N, CA, C and O atoms as a MOPAC input file, in Angstrom:
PM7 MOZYME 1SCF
protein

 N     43.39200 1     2.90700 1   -71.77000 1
 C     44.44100 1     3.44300 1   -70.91300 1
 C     44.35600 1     4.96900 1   -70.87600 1
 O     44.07500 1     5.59100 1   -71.90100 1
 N     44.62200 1     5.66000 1   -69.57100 1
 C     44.69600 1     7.08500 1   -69.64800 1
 C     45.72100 1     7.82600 1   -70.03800 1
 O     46.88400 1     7.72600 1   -69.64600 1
 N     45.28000 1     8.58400 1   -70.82500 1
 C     46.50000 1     9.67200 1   -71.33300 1
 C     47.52500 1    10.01000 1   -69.94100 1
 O     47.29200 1     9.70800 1   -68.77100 1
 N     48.67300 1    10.70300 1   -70.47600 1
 C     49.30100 1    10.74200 1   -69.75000 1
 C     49.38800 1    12.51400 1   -69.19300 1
 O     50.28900 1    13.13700 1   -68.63200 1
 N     48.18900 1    12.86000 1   -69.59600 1
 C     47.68300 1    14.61700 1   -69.64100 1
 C     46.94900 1    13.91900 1   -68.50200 1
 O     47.76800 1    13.71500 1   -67.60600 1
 N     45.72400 1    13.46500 1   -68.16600 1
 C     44.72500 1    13.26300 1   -67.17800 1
 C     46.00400 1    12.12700 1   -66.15400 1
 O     45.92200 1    11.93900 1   -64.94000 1
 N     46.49300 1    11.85800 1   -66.57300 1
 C     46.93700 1    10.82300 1   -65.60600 1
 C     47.93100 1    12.18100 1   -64.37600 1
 O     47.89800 1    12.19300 1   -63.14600 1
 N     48.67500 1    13.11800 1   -65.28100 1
 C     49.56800 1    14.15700 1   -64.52900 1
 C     48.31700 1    15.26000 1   -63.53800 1
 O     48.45300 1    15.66500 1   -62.38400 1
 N     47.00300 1    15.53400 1   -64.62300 1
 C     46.02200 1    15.64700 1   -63.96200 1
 C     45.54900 1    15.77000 1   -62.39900 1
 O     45.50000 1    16.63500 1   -61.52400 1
 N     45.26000 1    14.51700 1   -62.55600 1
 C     44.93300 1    13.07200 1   -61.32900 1
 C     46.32700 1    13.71000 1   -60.09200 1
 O     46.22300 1    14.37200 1   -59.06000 1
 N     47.55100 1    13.13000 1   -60.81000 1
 C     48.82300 1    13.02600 1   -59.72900 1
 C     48.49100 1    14.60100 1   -59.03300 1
 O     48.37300 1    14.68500 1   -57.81100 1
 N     48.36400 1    15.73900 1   -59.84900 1
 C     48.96900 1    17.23300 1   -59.49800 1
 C     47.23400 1    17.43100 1   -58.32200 1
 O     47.17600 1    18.16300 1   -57.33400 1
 N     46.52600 1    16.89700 1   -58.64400 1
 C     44.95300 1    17.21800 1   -57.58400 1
 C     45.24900 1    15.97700 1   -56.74500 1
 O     44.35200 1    15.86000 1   -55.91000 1
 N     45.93100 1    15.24600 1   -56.66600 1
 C     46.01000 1    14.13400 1   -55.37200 1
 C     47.04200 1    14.73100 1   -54.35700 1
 O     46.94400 1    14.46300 1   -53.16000 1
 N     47.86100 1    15.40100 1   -54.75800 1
 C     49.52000 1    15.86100 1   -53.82500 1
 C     49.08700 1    16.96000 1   -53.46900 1
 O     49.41700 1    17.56300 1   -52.44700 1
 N     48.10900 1    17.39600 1   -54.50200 1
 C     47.49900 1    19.02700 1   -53.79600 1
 C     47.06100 1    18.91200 1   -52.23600 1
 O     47.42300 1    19.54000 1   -51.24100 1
 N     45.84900 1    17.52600 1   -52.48900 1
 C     45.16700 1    17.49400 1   -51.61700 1
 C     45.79700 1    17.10100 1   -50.55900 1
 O     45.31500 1    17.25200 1   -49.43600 1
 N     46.98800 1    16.53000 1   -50.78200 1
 C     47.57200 1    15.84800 1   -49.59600 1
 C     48.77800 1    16.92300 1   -49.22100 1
 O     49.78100 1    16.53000 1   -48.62400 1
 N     48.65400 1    17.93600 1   -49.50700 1
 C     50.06000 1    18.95900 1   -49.54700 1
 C     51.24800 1    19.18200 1   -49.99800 1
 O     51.99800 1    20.11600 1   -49.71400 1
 N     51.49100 1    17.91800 1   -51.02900 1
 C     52.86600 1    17.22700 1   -51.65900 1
 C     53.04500 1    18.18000 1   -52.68800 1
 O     53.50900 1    17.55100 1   -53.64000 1
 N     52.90200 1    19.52000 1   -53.02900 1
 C     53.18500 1    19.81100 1   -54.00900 1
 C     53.95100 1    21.64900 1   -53.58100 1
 O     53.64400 1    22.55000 1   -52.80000 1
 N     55.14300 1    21.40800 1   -54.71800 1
 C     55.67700 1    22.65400 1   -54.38300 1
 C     55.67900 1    23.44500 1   -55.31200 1
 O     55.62100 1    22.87900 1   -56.40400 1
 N     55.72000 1    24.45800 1   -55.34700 1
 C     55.43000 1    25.34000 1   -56.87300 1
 C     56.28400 1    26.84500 1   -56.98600 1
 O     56.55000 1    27.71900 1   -56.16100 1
 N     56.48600 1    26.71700 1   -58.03600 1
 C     57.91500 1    28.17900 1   -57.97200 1
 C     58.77300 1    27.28600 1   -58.54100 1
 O     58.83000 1    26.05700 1   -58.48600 1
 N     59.59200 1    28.30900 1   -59.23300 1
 C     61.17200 1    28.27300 1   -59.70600 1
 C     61.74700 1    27.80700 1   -58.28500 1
 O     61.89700 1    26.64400 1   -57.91000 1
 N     62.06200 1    29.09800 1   -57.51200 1
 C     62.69800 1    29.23100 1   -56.38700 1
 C     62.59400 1    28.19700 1   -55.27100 1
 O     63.55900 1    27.66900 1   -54.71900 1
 N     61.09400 1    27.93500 1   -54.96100 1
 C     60.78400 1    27.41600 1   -54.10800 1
 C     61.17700 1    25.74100 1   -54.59100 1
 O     61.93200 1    25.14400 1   -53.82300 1
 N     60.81700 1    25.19700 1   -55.49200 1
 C     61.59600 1    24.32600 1   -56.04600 1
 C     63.00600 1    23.68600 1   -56.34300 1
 O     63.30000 1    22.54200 1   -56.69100 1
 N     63.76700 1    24.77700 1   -56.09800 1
 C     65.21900 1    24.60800 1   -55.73200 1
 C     65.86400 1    24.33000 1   -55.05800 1
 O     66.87000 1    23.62300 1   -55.13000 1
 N     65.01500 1    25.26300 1   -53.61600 1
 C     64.99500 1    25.09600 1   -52.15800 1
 C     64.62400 1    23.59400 1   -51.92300 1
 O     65.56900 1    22.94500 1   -51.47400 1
 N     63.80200 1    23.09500 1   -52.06500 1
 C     63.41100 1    21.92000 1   -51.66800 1
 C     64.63600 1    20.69000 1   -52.56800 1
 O     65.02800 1    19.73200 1   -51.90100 1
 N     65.06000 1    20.81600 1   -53.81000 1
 C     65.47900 1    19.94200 1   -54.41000 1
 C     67.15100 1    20.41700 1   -53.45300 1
 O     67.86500 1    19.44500 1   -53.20800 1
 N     67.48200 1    21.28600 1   -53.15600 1
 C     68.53300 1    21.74000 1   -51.94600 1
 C     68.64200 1    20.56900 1   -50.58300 1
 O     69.36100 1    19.61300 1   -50.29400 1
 N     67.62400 1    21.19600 1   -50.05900 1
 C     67.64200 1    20.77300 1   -49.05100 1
 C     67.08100 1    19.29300 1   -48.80600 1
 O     67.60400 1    18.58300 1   -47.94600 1
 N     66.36500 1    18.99400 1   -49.32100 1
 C     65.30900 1    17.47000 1   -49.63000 1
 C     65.46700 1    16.45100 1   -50.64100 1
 O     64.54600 1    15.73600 1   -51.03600 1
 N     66.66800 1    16.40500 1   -51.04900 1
 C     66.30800 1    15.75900 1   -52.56800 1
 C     65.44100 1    14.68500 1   -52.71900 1
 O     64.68100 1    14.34300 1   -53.62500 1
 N     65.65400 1    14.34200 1   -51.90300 1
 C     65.16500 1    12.71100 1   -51.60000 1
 C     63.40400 1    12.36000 1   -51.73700 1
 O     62.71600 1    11.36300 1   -51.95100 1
 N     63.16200 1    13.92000 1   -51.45600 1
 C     61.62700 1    13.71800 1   -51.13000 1
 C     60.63900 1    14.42500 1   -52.36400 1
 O     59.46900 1    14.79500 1   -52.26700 1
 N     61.44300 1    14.46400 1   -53.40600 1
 C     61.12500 1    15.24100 1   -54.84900 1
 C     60.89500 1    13.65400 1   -55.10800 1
 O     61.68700 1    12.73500 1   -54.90100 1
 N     59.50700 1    13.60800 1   -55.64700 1
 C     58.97200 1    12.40100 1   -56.83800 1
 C     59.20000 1    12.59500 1   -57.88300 1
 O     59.83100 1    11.95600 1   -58.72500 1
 N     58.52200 1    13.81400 1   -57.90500 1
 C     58.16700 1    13.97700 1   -59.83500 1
 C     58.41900 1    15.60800 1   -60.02500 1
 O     58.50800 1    16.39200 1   -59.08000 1
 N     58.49600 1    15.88800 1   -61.12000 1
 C     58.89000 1    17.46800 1   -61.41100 1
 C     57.79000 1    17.64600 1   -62.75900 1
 O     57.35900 1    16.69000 1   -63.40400 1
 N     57.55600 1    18.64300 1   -62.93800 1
 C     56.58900 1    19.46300 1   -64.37600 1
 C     57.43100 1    20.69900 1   -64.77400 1
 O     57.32800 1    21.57500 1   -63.91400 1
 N     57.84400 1    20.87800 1   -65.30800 1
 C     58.42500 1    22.05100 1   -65.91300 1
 C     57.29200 1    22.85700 1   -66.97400 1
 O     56.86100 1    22.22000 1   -67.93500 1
 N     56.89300 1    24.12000 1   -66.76900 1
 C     55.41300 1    24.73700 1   -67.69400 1
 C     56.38600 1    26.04800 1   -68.53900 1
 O     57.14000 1    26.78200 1   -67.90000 1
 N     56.25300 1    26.12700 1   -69.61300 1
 C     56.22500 1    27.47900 1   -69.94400 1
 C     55.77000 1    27.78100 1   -71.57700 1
 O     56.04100 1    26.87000 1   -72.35900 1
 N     55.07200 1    29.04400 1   -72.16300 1
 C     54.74500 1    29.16600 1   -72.98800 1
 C     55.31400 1    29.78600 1   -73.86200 1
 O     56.54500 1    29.81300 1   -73.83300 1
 N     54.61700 1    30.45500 1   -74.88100 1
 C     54.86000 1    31.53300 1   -76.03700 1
 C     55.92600 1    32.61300 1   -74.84900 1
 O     57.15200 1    32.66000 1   -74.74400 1
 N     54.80500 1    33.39800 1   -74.07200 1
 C     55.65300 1    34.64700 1   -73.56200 1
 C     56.97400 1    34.23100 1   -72.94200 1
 O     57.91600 1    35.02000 1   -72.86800 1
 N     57.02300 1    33.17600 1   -72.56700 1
 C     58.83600 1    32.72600 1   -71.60500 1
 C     59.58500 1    31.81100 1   -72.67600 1
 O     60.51700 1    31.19700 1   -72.15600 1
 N     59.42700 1    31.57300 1   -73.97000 1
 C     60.66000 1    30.98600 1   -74.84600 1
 C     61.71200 1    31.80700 1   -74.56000 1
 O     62.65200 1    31.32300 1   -73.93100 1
 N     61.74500 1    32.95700 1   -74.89600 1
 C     63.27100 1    33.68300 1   -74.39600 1
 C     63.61100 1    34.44800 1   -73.45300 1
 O     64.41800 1    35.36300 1   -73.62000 1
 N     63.04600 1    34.18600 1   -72.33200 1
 C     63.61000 1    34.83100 1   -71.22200 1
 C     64.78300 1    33.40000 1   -71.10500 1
 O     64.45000 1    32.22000 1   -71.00100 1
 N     65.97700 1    33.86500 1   -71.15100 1
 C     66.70600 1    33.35300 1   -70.43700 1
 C     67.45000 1    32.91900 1   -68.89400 1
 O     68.18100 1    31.92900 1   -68.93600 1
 N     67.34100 1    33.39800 1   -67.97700 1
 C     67.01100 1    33.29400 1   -66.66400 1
 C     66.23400 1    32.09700 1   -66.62800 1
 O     66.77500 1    31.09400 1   -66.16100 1
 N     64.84200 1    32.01500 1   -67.11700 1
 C     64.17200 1    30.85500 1   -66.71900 1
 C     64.57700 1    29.56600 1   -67.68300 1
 O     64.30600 1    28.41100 1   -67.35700 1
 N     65.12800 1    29.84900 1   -68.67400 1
 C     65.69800 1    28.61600 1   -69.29500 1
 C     66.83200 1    27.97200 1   -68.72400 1
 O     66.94800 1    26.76800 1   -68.95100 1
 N     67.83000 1    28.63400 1   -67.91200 1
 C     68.95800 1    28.52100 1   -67.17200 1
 C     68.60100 1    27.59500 1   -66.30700 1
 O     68.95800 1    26.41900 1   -66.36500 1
 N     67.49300 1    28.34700 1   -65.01200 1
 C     66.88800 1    27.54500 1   -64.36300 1
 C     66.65400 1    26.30000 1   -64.49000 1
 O     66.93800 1    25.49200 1   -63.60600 1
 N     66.01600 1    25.93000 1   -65.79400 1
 C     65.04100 1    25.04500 1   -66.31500 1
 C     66.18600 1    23.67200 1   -66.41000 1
 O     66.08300 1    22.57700 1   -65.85700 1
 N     67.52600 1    24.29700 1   -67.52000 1
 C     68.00500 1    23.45400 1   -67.13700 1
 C     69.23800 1    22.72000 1   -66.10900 1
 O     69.99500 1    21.75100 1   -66.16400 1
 N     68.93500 1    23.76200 1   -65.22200 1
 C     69.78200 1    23.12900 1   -63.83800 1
 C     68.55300 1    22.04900 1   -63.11600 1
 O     68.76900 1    20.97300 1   -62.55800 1
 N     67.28800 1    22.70000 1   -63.32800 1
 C     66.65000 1    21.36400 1   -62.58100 1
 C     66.75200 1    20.44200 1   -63.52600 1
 O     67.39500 1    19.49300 1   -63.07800 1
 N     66.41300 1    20.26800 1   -64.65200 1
 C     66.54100 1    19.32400 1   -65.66600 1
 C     67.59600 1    18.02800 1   -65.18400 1
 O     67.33900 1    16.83400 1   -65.02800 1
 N     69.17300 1    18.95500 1   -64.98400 1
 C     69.98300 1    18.35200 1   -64.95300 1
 C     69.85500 1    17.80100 1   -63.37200 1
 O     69.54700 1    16.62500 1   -63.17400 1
 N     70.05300 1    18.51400 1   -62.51100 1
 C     69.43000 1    17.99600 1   -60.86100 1
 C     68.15800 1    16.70100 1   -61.35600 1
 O     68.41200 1    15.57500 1   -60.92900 1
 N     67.33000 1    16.79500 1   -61.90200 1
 C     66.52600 1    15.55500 1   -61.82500 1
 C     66.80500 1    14.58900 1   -63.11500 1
 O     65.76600 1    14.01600 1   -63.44200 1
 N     67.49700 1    14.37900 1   -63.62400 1
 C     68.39000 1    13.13800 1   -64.23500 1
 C     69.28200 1    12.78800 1   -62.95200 1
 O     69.08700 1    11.68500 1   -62.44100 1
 N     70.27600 1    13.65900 1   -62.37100 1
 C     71.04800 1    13.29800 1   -61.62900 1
 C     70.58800 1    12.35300 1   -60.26600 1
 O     71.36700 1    11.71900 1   -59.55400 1
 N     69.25800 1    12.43400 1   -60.12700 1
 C     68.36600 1    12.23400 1   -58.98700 1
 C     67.57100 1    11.37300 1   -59.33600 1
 O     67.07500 1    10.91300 1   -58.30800 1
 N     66.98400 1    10.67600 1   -60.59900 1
 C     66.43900 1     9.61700 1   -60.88500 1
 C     64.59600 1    10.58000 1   -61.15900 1
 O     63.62600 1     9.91700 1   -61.52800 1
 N     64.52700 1    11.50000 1   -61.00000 1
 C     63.49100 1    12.08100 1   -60.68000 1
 C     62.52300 1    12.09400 1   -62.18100 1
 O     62.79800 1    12.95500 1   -63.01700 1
 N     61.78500 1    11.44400 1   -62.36400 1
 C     60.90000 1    11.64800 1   -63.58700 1
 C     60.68800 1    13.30100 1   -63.99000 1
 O     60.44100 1    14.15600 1   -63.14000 1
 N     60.78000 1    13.47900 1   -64.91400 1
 C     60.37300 1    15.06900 1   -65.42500 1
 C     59.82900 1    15.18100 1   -66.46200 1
 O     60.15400 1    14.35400 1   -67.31400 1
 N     58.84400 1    16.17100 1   -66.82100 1
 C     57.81900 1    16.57100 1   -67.73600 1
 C     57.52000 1    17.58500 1   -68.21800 1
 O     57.40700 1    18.39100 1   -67.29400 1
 N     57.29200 1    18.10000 1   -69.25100 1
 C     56.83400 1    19.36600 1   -69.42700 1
 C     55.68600 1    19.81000 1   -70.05100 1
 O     55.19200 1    19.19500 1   -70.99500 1
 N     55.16600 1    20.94800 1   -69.54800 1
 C     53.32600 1    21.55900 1   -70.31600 1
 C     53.91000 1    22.50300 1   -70.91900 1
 O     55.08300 1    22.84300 1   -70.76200 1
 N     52.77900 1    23.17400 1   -71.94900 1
 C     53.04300 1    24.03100 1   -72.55000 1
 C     52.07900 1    25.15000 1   -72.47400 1
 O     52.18500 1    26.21400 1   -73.08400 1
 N     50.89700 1    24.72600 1   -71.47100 1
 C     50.24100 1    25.60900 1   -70.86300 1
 C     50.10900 1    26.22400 1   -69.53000 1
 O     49.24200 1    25.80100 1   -68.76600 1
 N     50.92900 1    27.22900 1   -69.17100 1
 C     51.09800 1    27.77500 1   -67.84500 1
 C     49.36100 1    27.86000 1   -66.99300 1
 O     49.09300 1    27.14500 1   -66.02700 1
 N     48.34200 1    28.89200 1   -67.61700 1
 C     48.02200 1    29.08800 1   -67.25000 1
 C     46.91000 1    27.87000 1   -66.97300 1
 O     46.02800 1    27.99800 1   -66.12400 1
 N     47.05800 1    26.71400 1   -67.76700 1
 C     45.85300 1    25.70700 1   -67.49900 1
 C     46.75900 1    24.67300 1   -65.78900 1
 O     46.29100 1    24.29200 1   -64.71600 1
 N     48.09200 1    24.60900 1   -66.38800 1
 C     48.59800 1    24.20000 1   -64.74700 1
 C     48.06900 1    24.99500 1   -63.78600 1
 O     47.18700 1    24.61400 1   -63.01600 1
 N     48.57300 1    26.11900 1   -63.78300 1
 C     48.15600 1    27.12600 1   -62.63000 1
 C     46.51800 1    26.84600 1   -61.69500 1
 O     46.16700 1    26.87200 1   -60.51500 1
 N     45.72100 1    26.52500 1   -63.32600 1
 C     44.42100 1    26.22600 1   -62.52000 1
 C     43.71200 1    24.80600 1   -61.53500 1
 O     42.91200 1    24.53100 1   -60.64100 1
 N     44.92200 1    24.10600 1   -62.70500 1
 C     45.22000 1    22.62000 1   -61.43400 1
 C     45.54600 1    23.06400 1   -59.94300 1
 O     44.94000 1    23.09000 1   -58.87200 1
 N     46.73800 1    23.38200 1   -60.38800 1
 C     47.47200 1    23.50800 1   -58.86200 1
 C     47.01400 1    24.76900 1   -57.99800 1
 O     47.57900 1    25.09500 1   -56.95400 1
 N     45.94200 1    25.43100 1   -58.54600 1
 C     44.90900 1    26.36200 1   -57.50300 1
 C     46.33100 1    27.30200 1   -57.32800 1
 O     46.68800 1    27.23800 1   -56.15100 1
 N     47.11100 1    28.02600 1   -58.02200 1
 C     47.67600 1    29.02300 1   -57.84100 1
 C     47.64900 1    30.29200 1   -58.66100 1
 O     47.92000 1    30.44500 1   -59.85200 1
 N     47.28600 1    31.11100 1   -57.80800 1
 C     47.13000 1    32.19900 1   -58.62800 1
 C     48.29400 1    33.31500 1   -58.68700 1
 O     48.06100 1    34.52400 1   -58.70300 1
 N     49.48800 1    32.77900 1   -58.71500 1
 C     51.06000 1    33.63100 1   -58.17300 1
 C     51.69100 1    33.64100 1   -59.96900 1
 O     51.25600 1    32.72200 1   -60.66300 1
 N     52.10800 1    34.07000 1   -60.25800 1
 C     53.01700 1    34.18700 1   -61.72500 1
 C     54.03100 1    32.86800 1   -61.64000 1
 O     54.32700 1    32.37500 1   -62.72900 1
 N     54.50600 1    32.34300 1   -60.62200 1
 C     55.42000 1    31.33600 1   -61.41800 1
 C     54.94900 1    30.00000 1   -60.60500 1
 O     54.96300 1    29.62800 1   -59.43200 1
 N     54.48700 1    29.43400 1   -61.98200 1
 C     53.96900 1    27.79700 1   -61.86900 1
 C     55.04400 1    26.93400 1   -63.16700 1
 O     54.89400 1    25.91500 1   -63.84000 1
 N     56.06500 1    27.91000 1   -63.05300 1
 C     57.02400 1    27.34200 1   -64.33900 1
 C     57.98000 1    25.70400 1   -63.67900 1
 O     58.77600 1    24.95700 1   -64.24800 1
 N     57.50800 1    25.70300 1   -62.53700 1
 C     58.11200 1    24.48800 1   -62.00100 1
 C     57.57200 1    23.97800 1   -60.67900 1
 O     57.68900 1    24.57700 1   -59.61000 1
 N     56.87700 1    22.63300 1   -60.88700 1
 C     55.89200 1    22.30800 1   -59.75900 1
 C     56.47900 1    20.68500 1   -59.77900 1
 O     56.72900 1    20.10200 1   -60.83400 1
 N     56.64700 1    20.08600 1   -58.46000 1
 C     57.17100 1    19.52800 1   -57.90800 1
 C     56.11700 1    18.75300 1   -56.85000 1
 O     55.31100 1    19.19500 1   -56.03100 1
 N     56.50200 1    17.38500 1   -57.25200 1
 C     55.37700 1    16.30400 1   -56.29000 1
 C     56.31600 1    15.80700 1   -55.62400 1
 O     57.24900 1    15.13900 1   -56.07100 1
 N     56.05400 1    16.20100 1   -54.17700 1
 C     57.04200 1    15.48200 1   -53.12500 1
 C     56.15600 1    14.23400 1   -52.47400 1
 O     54.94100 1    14.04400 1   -52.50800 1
 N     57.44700 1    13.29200 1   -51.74100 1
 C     56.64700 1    11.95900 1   -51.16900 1
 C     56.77700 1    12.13800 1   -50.07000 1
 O     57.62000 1    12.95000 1   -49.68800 1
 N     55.88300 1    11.35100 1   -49.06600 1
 C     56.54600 1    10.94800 1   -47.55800 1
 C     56.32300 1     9.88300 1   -47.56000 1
 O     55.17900 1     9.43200 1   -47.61700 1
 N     57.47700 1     9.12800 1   -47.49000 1
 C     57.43200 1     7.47600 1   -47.77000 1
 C     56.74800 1     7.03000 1   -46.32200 1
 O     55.82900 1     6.22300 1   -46.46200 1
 N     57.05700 1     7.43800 1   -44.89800 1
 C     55.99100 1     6.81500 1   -44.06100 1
 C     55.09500 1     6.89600 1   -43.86300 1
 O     54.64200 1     6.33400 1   -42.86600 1
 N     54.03600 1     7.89700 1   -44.97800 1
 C     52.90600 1     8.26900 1   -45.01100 1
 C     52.54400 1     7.37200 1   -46.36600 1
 O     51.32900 1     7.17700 1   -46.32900 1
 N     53.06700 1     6.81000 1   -47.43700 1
 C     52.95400 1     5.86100 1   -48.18800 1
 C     52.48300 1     6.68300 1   -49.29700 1
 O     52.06200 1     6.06400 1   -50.27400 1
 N     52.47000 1     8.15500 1   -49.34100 1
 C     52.22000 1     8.74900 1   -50.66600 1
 C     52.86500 1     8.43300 1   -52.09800 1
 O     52.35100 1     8.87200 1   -53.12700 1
 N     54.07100 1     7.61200 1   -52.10200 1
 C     53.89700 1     7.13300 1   -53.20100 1
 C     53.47800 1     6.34200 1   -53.98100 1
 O     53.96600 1     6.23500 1   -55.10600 1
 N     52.04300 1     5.29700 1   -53.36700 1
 C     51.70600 1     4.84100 1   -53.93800 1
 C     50.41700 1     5.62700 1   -55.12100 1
 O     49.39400 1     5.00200 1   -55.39800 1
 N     50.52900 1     6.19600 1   -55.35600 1
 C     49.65900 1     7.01700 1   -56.17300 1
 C     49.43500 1     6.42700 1   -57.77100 1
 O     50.24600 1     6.65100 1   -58.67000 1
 N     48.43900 1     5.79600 1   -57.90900 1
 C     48.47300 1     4.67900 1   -59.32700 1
 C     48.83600 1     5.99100 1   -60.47900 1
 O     49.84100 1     5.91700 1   -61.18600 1
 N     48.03500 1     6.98700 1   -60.54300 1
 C     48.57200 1     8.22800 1   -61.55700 1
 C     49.77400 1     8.35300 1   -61.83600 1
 O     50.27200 1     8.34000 1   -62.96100 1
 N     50.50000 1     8.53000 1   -60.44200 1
 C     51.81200 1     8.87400 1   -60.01000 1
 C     52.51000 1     7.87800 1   -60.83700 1
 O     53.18300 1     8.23800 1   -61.80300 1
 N     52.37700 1     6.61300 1   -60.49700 1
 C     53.12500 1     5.33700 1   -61.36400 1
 C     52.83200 1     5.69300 1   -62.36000 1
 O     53.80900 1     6.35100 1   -62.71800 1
 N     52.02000 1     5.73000 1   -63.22700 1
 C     51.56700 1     5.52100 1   -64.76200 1
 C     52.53200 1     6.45800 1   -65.57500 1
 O     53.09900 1     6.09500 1   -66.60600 1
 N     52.67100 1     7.79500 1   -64.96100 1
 C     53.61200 1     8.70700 1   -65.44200 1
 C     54.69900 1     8.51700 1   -64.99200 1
 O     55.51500 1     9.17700 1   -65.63600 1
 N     55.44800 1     7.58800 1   -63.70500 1
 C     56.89400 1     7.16700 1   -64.39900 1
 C     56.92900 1     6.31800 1   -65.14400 1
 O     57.96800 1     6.03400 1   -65.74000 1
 N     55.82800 1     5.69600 1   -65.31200 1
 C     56.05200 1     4.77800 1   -66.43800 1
 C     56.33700 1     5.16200 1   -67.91300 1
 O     56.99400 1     4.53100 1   -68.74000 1
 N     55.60500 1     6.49800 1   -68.06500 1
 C     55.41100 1     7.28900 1   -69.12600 1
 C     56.85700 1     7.57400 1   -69.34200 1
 O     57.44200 1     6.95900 1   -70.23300 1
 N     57.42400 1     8.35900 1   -68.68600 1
 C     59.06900 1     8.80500 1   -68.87200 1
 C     59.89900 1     8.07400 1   -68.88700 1
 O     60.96700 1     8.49500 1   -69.33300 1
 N     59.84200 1     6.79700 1   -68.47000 1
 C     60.54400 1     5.71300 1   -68.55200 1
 C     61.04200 1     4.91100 1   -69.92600 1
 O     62.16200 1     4.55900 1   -70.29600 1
 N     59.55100 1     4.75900 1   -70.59600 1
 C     59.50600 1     4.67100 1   -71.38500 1
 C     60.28500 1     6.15100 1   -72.58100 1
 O     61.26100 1     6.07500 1   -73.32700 1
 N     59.67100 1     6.94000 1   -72.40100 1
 C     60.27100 1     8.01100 1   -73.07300 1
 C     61.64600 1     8.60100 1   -72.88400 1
 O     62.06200 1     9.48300 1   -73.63500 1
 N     62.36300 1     8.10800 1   -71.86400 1
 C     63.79600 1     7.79700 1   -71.70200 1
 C     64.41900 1     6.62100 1   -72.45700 1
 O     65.61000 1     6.42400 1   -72.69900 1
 N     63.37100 1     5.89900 1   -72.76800 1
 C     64.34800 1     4.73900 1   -73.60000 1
 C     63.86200 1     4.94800 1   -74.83000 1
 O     64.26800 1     4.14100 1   -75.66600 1
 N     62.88600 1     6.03800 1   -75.33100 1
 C     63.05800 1     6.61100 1   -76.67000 1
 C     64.04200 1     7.63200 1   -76.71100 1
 O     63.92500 1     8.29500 1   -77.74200 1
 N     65.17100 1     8.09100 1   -75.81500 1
 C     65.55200 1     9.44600 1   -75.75000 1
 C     65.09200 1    10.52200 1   -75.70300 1
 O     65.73800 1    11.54000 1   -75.94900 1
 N     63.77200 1    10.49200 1   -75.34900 1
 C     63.09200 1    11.77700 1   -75.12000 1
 C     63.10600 1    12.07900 1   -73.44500 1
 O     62.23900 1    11.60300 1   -72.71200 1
 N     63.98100 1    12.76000 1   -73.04900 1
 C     64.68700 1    13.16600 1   -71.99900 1
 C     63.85800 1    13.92000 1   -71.14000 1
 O     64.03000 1    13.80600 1   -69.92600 1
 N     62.86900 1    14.77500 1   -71.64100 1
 C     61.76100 1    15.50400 1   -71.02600 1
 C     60.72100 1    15.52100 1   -72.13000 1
 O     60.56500 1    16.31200 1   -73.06000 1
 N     60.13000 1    14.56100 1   -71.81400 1
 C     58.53000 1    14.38900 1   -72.66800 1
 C     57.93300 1    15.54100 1   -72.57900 1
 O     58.42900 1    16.18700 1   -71.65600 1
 N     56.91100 1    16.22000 1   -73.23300 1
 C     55.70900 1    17.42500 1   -73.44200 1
 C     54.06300 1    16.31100 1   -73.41000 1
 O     53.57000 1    15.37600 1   -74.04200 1
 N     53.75000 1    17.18700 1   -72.24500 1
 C     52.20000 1    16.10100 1   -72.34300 1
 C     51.69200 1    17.55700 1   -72.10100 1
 O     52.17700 1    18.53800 1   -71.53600 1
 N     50.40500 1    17.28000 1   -72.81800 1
 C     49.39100 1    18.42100 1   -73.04700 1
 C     48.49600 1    17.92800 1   -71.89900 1
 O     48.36100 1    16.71800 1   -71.71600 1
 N     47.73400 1    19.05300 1   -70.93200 1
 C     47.44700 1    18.68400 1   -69.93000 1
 C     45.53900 1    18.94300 1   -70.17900 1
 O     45.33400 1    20.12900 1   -70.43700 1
 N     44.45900 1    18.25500 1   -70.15500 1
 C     43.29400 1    18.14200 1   -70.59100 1
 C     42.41400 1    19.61800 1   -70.33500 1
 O     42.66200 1    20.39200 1   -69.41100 1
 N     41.52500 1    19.78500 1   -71.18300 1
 C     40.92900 1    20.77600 1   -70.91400 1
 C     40.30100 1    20.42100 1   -69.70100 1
 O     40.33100 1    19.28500 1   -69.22800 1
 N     39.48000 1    21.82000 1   -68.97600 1
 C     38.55200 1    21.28500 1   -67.73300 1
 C     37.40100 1    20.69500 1   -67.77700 1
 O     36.84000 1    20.35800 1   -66.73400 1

């Protein structure tokens, strides 16, 4: 079975390719604003240098709480800059990246995509509320 590092992998280079992916604090908000509906999955990233900025912990957990409230699977890395190189962004905030669906385009069938709600699912019924998956080297 695949880890659940290559499996988030897989999901974050499939939504790329298909455009499903939103990235930013901000820009992430906006969409969970205006769209909720069309937020799949969420990643929350941050390292050593952002433990105490507060601002982004605030953030962190209003989406937190927005995606419990929303059914929305959520996750977190602990490597900014190895996301960043997934998601081909080279901007400072990849602290919150977001896989949107278009259900008449059938993007959620994404087997990755499943495997990792399965992952949180499970890790919701351990109480682990936002799992940490280490995301694979390249």
């Amino acid at each position: 079975m695949k880890s659940p590092g290559k499996s988030l992998n897989e999901a974050l280079a499939c939504a790329q390719s298909e455009h499903r992916l939103t990235v930013g604090v901000y820009e992430s908000a906006k969409i969970m604003t205006e769209d909720p509906d069309s937020v799949s999955f969420c990643v929350l990233a941050t390292d050593e240098q952002f433990e105490w900025d507060v601002a982004l912990q605030i953030h962190f957990t209003l989406i937190q709480s927005f995606c419990f409230d929303n059914d929305i699977s959520i996750v977190r890395v602990s490597d900014t800059q190895r996301l960043a190189a997934i998601v081909g962004d080279k901007q400072e905030d990849v602290h919150c990246v977001l896989i949107t669906q278009n259900p008449a385009d059938g993007s959620w069938e994404d087997p990755a995509l499943e495997k990792l709600h399965l992952f949180c699912e499970e890790s919701r019924r351990l109480n682990d509320w936002v799992p940490e998956i280490s995301l694979p080297e390249r």
